[in-house]
């Protein structure tokens, strides 16, 4: 081997299986996170001060009824045994039974999940498609203090839009487009028109935040030494921006993009409630108020898993875009 | 003398956005305190005769389902909305700070556990955590405060951890540790005061977030319960009657937005006030004046580069003030100067890499006989792309981290020589071999972070050799490298120079390096060349007092160990405030009236050496080591 | 006058698998009242050694002695070792006036404290009126003077200076070097002076130690090390500061050796750590396989060199 002959060692961090090690490490982290999540969902009920069954059934319920419900939920067993049963149930796909409807939790979730996924998916897609060109374009246009007015208009608009929470935006949209203009339906999930307002309500805030962030990141990337190198190579602007600036600006943005996507998953809860959208968000609120704990547990697990998957996707995307990130943590 | 903190806060309030946000926030807080005291009765007065009425002179925003005045209800709700949000923020910030400072206080093992827990929790969005805790603490105001507080905690803990770790690694904390301070006192005296500003900023923004989340929970029916009411509750109640009576929903909605914005804007304004000020750096050229081009000098002695009266100006300052020199083929010339002397800007101006708002002008700037400032952009790009190579100071940051090294070299030939991708990559491997990168074919496929500093600088030189360079401009190419690696890189540059007869301009703050490497040395001070002499003439025949002082202030291997080093009093000149006359006069032992009134021209002597000093002939009489002058700089 | 001694000192960072032995079995003595210059490249472990001495890096093995007694540290015990850092700006708390920074480091209390601050500021050539200034209002050279005053505030017996001039502009370096030398002589301090710049080290030091990849490879009186370097690495460092750069050796083997990258401190070469880069080692000369196999120990009288084929031996 040449390296031995010349006495040169490969620099630290370089090994052919960097990817394998990255994948293994990432998988281990995911498993630990899932375990923490499952345990947290399990403990949720036990953390409730007092007797959750008594709390759920109210002070007027007879002791017999309380006991019966406790037994049905398995709450009369020792904690570790309940934990074992809970884990065992999860492995076999059994997430318990909804107290309110008597339906299996997994069935309720399977029924409601697609509506929520659609909402979050479309909203994220629109946020990205809008924010990337706007953010990068703004950076190029307003670089080095050019076009101060455009910059001010962009910054203030994006600050305001980014600060308005999705449920308020949703109410505003309902008022303008539903009540005043009457263009689109404002409740339920039926036909393409009913998607417009909920998706908009979810997408606008993150799009504004992402666009602003991308502008800042692109600006700082454009000042980087390697951009100066690219210019010193006399490459055309097009190549400087797309090959050298954009991937680096995206790298820095992906982490926040992931956080925004997670937040969007959570935002669906509120938006669904404004639009009476038949998704998980309306269901979890109903079940919290009705103290339907098995159903709450199940939905918390779904949301949590979604967030963990988003994080995983972020790490993989980072690894693909930025070769340094696969070795960063070792 | 005021503390640096006070002045930044005052500065924030002086900006229009800062003042506006502060005013808005003050109004919101004032209303939160006063409204419940003043208008509680009006807000809860039931009038069954006027249910769900629209806005009128009597009820500005109309009435709700029980005929209560919505305007007053919104005002009074400020108290509960803001109060509960602040309470939740306090819970969150408190818990976050505890978790965030724990790693420093608890030591390595326990700290790592806390960090791991925070890292997992921080991935979950606040609203999901709030829902989780709302289940645990029960539906209602208390539950919601705790839920939102604990939901804020992980993000705040993460922030505090990062900040603490950053400050705890600084030398002044190390110095305090050496002085015997305990962990808690270190934290309180040295760490917390220095991270207070970002923490306050984020707490302010977190308060805004808490306000919004709280409204969200109340809106869902999980927060404040009747008969109490906050904005979220009012909004939820009003939503059902949006068609008949929109004001009932829009009024509390607007209140939430305004209050949230007040917190957010105030936080952002402070952040901007204390944040880093962006430093303008310099790239593409903007040519302003291009005086009549002189006929290109022809003949055997045609210089590779001829510069006459080169100036680089920025708004408010002119850091390069008339630099003139020429470079012959195969010649190695060094430019020496301290930071701020304009040496790097000179290099960038030569390379046509000064960007707006910088402006480059010159009576003459000829490269290979062609006037760079007058050349059409296309031609200039091709000429510079193939014949002019740059090597930058920091090899760690000068390559694009997301692209393979070979690719970054290859694109030069793809662009300027029309090679295909494959051909260009072959050329890149060949050039990497030429700069003695071992296993070039394999290493071409690697990313910059897999290269050591010295190897990257080699690759950078190889990048310059993708074309057929006539000139290499190397700006501090070895400053970031170790001495022995530095020597390797210099040796490589030298072999490239002699093998292909390439002219080399080496820019450095280190006069020792320049002496070792170059045939001729240009000394720069305050944007001008003050001396131009053969390297062999150093140190004995240097004629400018600055050159001599520079030589005497830096020890070399022949410095007399028994005598103190020379001290140059005063500070380097600020480019924005260059004095009349000789810029060095204020620090010069020979300065007299002439020096402070007129700037000496750069005058050549019969051997072609140039010096800009009124007293150049008196200087050689001075001892190289000046008597030590103790000055407080 | 106190003597600082390192005995078999090792410092390790990180876990067993990805760990890094930054300092590996170092023996070094700073004789009382004299200046030992420690020179080496980045990654050689010279700063880590300094940080270990003042308790900022954990010792993995060995001990550090002050006049034969193990260095005590912890709260109340007055620190007999003090250190000045490289970056003048990050070594002072930006939120504290420089007077407070110095005062914090003095063991004195009450009115004596202010007098002490004034005395120290005067000692480093700054006026007492500067006590109320913040670090942001001072130049780099002035900050470095303050950092020196703070180090002296603890009445140290030994001072460690870690690259104290490398962040300063060249015209200011000389003033700081003069000051350190002056203070050292006046207070008869023992000084461990760390720098990557051999010329600077030569100027201030009575003894010179050369460090390479966590080991001391040469140690001796400054004059002897500089005029008669025994270790090939020391010779290379000397050449780097004193000889003109030339295209290099005609001999391809010598040229290849001269171009070898510095070794990765995470995976130091076996045997003599310098052997892949050594111009008199196994890569150039036949019959020197010993260098690959066994690690040389420092040898010699007063002037030590860790090389199997040290010059003149």
Tab-separated table of N, CA, C and O in Angstrom, chain B residues 409 425-441 443-444 451 454-455 457-469 472 488-500 502, chain C residues 247 255 259:
chain	number	residue	atom	x	y	z
B	409	UNK	N	-10.951	21.203	-8.356
B	409	UNK	CA	-9.868	21.554	-9.265
B	409	UNK	C	-10.356	21.479	-10.705
B	409	UNK	O	-10.087	22.354	-11.518
B	425	UNK	N	-11.023	15.958	-14.763
B	425	UNK	CA	-10.655	15.215	-13.549
B	425	UNK	C	-9.273	14.592	-13.699
B	425	UNK	O	-8.483	14.580	-12.757
B	426	UNK	N	-8.982	14.077	-14.909
B	426	UNK	CA	-7.646	13.520	-15.136
B	426	UNK	C	-6.575	14.577	-14.936
B	426	UNK	O	-5.535	14.335	-14.322
B	427	UNK	N	-6.869	15.769	-15.459
B	427	UNK	CA	-5.927	16.870	-15.311
B	427	UNK	C	-5.764	17.213	-13.822
B	427	UNK	O	-4.648	17.471	-13.356
B	428	UNK	N	-6.874	17.197	-13.088
B	428	UNK	CA	-6.809	17.511	-11.662
B	428	UNK	C	-5.893	16.527	-10.939
B	428	UNK	O	-5.058	16.922	-10.120
B	429	UNK	N	-6.049	15.233	-11.257
B	429	UNK	CA	-5.193	14.223	-10.623
B	429	UNK	C	-3.739	14.473	-10.997
B	429	UNK	O	-2.833	14.430	-10.143
B	430	UNK	N	-3.506	14.800	-12.252
B	430	UNK	CA	-2.156	15.086	-12.709
B	430	UNK	C	-1.564	16.281	-11.952
B	430	UNK	O	-0.415	16.261	-11.519
B	431	UNK	N	-2.372	17.321	-11.764
B	431	UNK	CA	-1.881	18.511	-11.058
B	431	UNK	C	-1.632	18.216	-9.572
B	431	UNK	O	-0.687	18.714	-8.988
B	432	UNK	N	-2.498	17.376	-9.001
B	432	UNK	CA	-2.278	17.011	-7.589
B	432	UNK	C	-0.958	16.266	-7.449
B	432	UNK	O	-0.233	16.433	-6.471
B	433	UNK	N	-0.662	15.423	-8.461
B	433	UNK	CA	0.632	14.743	-8.431
B	433	UNK	C	1.757	15.756	-8.525
B	433	UNK	O	2.769	15.657	-7.833
B	434	UNK	N	1.549	16.755	-9.385
B	434	UNK	CA	2.587	17.751	-9.590
B	434	UNK	C	2.889	18.534	-8.313
B	434	UNK	O	4.016	18.976	-8.111
B	435	UNK	N	1.884	18.716	-7.475
B	435	UNK	CA	2.154	19.413	-6.214
B	435	UNK	C	2.460	18.416	-5.092
B	435	UNK	O	2.375	18.748	-3.915
B	436	UNK	N	2.810	17.197	-5.496
B	436	UNK	CA	3.291	16.160	-4.583
B	436	UNK	C	2.279	15.797	-3.510
B	436	UNK	O	2.600	15.668	-2.328
B	437	UNK	N	1.014	15.662	-3.925
B	437	UNK	CA	0.021	15.061	-3.037
B	437	UNK	C	0.112	13.558	-3.251
B	437	UNK	O	-0.094	13.085	-4.365
B	438	UNK	N	0.454	12.797	-2.219
B	438	UNK	CA	0.598	11.351	-2.405
B	438	UNK	C	-0.751	10.696	-2.738
B	438	UNK	O	-1.782	11.182	-2.285
B	439	UNK	N	-0.693	9.614	-3.500
B	439	UNK	CA	-1.905	8.875	-3.893
B	439	UNK	C	-2.944	9.817	-4.471
B	439	UNK	O	-4.101	9.846	-4.047
B	440	UNK	N	-2.537	10.602	-5.442
B	440	UNK	CA	-3.373	11.697	-5.937
B	440	UNK	C	-4.736	11.233	-6.440
B	440	UNK	O	-5.746	11.876	-6.189
B	441	UNK	N	-4.768	10.092	-7.148
B	441	UNK	CA	-6.035	9.650	-7.726
B	441	UNK	C	-7.049	9.380	-6.623
B	441	UNK	O	-8.230	9.718	-6.742
B	443	UNK	N	-6.925	10.592	-3.495
B	443	UNK	CA	-7.220	11.780	-2.696
B	443	UNK	C	-8.084	12.781	-3.452
B	443	UNK	O	-8.777	13.591	-2.842
B	444	UNK	N	-8.056	12.710	-4.783
B	444	UNK	CA	-8.916	13.599	-5.564
B	444	UNK	C	-10.384	13.324	-5.264
B	444	UNK	O	-11.235	14.189	-5.403
B	451	UNK	N	-8.397	16.192	4.275
B	451	UNK	CA	-7.030	16.636	3.992
B	451	UNK	C	-6.459	17.372	5.203
B	451	UNK	O	-7.183	18.089	5.885
B	454	UNK	N	-1.603	21.276	5.458
B	454	UNK	CA	-0.543	21.388	4.466
B	454	UNK	C	-0.963	20.820	3.126
B	454	UNK	O	-0.700	21.392	2.069
B	455	UNK	N	-1.677	19.669	3.181
B	455	UNK	CA	-2.139	19.031	1.943
B	455	UNK	C	-3.159	19.909	1.229
B	455	UNK	O	-3.176	19.982	0.008
B	457	UNK	N	-3.252	23.121	1.326
B	457	UNK	CA	-2.577	24.242	0.700
B	457	UNK	C	-1.893	23.776	-0.588
B	457	UNK	O	-1.857	24.496	-1.568
B	458	UNK	N	-1.390	22.545	-0.591
B	458	UNK	CA	-0.847	21.991	-1.834
B	458	UNK	C	-1.929	21.904	-2.896
B	458	UNK	O	-1.708	22.261	-4.055
B	459	UNK	N	-3.083	21.393	-2.490
B	459	UNK	CA	-4.180	21.254	-3.451
B	459	UNK	C	-4.573	22.629	-3.988
B	459	UNK	O	-4.902	22.783	-5.167
B	460	UNK	N	-4.515	23.630	-3.105
B	460	UNK	CA	-4.851	24.990	-3.529
B	460	UNK	C	-3.859	25.470	-4.587
B	460	UNK	O	-4.241	26.091	-5.584
B	461	UNK	N	-2.593	25.174	-4.358
B	461	UNK	CA	-1.588	25.540	-5.355
B	461	UNK	C	-1.838	24.762	-6.646
B	461	UNK	O	-1.763	25.305	-7.751
B	462	UNK	N	-2.184	23.479	-6.495
B	462	UNK	CA	-2.497	22.670	-7.668
B	462	UNK	C	-3.676	23.255	-8.437
B	462	UNK	O	-3.702	23.236	-9.670
B	463	UNK	N	-4.630	23.807	-7.701
B	463	UNK	CA	-5.784	24.428	-8.354
B	463	UNK	C	-5.330	25.595	-9.212
B	463	UNK	O	-5.815	25.784	-10.332
B	464	UNK	N	-4.373	26.361	-8.696
B	464	UNK	CA	-3.847	27.475	-9.469
B	464	UNK	C	-3.094	27.007	-10.699
B	464	UNK	O	-2.931	27.754	-11.660
B	465	UNK	N	-2.626	25.758	-10.680
B	465	UNK	CA	-1.835	25.256	-11.808
B	465	UNK	C	-2.675	24.470	-12.804
B	465	UNK	O	-2.128	23.821	-13.694
B	466	UNK	N	-3.989	24.510	-12.668
B	466	UNK	CA	-4.845	23.829	-13.637
B	466	UNK	C	-4.699	24.473	-15.009
B	466	UNK	O	-4.736	23.799	-16.030
B	467	UNK	N	-4.542	25.781	-15.039
B	467	UNK	CA	-4.258	26.453	-16.297
B	467	UNK	C	-2.750	26.487	-16.503
B	467	UNK	O	-2.033	25.534	-16.188
B	468	UNK	N	-2.269	27.607	-17.048
B	468	UNK	CA	-0.821	27.774	-17.197
B	468	UNK	C	-0.484	29.110	-16.578
B	468	UNK	O	-0.373	30.116	-17.262
B	469	UNK	N	-0.355	29.157	-15.246
B	469	UNK	CA	-0.245	30.444	-14.577
B	469	UNK	C	1.051	31.169	-14.924
B	469	UNK	O	2.109	30.550	-15.052
B	472	UNK	N	1.469	33.781	-9.549
B	472	UNK	CA	0.772	33.242	-8.376
B	472	UNK	C	0.809	34.315	-7.299
B	472	UNK	O	1.883	34.793	-6.941
B	488	UNK	N	7.541	23.210	3.783
B	488	UNK	CA	7.174	22.338	2.658
B	488	UNK	C	6.407	23.113	1.605
B	488	UNK	O	6.674	22.984	0.405
B	489	UNK	N	5.456	23.919	2.062
B	489	UNK	CA	4.626	24.651	1.109
B	489	UNK	C	5.443	25.696	0.366
B	489	UNK	O	5.328	25.855	-0.855
B	490	UNK	N	6.317	26.388	1.101
B	490	UNK	CA	7.157	27.391	0.439
B	490	UNK	C	8.081	26.739	-0.585
B	490	UNK	O	8.286	27.249	-1.684
B	491	UNK	N	8.605	25.593	-0.208
B	491	UNK	CA	9.496	24.881	-1.120
B	491	UNK	C	8.750	24.503	-2.403
B	491	UNK	O	9.280	24.623	-3.499
B	492	UNK	N	7.500	24.073	-2.203
B	492	UNK	CA	6.685	23.705	-3.356
B	492	UNK	C	6.444	24.917	-4.251
B	492	UNK	O	6.608	24.849	-5.480
B	493	UNK	N	6.090	26.036	-3.644
B	493	UNK	CA	5.866	27.256	-4.426
B	493	UNK	C	7.126	27.621	-5.193
B	493	UNK	O	7.077	28.015	-6.357
B	494	UNK	N	8.253	27.462	-4.518
B	494	UNK	CA	9.511	27.814	-5.159
B	494	UNK	C	9.810	26.905	-6.347
B	494	UNK	O	10.290	27.359	-7.380
B	495	UNK	N	9.492	25.631	-6.187
B	495	UNK	CA	9.795	24.729	-7.304
B	495	UNK	C	8.854	24.995	-8.472
B	495	UNK	O	9.257	24.904	-9.628
B	496	UNK	N	7.607	25.363	-8.180
B	496	UNK	CA	6.689	25.731	-9.257
B	496	UNK	C	7.218	26.967	-9.982
B	496	UNK	O	7.220	27.056	-11.204
B	497	UNK	N	7.709	27.904	-9.215
B	497	UNK	CA	8.195	29.152	-9.780
B	497	UNK	C	9.378	28.906	-10.716
B	497	UNK	O	9.390	29.390	-11.856
B	498	UNK	N	10.349	28.136	-10.247
B	498	UNK	CA	11.535	27.950	-11.075
B	498	UNK	C	11.253	27.027	-12.251
B	498	UNK	O	11.787	27.242	-13.332
B	499	UNK	N	10.393	26.025	-12.044
B	499	UNK	CA	10.146	25.087	-13.129
B	499	UNK	C	9.428	25.757	-14.296
B	499	UNK	O	9.775	25.518	-15.464
B	500	UNK	N	8.445	26.583	-14.001
B	500	UNK	CA	7.640	27.146	-15.091
B	500	UNK	C	7.851	28.647	-15.275
B	500	UNK	O	7.078	29.296	-15.979
B	502	UNK	N	7.280	31.111	-13.306
B	502	UNK	CA	6.088	31.823	-12.857
B	502	UNK	C	6.495	32.935	-11.897
B	502	UNK	O	7.357	32.724	-11.039
C	247	UNK	N	14.550	25.104	-3.510
C	247	UNK	CA	13.690	24.101	-4.116
C	247	UNK	C	13.886	22.747	-3.461
C	247	UNK	O	13.035	21.886	-3.546
C	255	UNK	N	14.045	14.216	-0.466
C	255	UNK	CA	12.940	15.051	-0.863
C	255	UNK	C	11.619	14.466	-0.401
C	255	UNK	O	10.739	15.181	0.087
C	259	UNK	N	8.758	15.996	2.361
C	259	UNK	CA	7.381	16.306	2.012
C	259	UNK	C	6.344	15.522	2.804
C	259	UNK	O	5.153	15.689	2.594
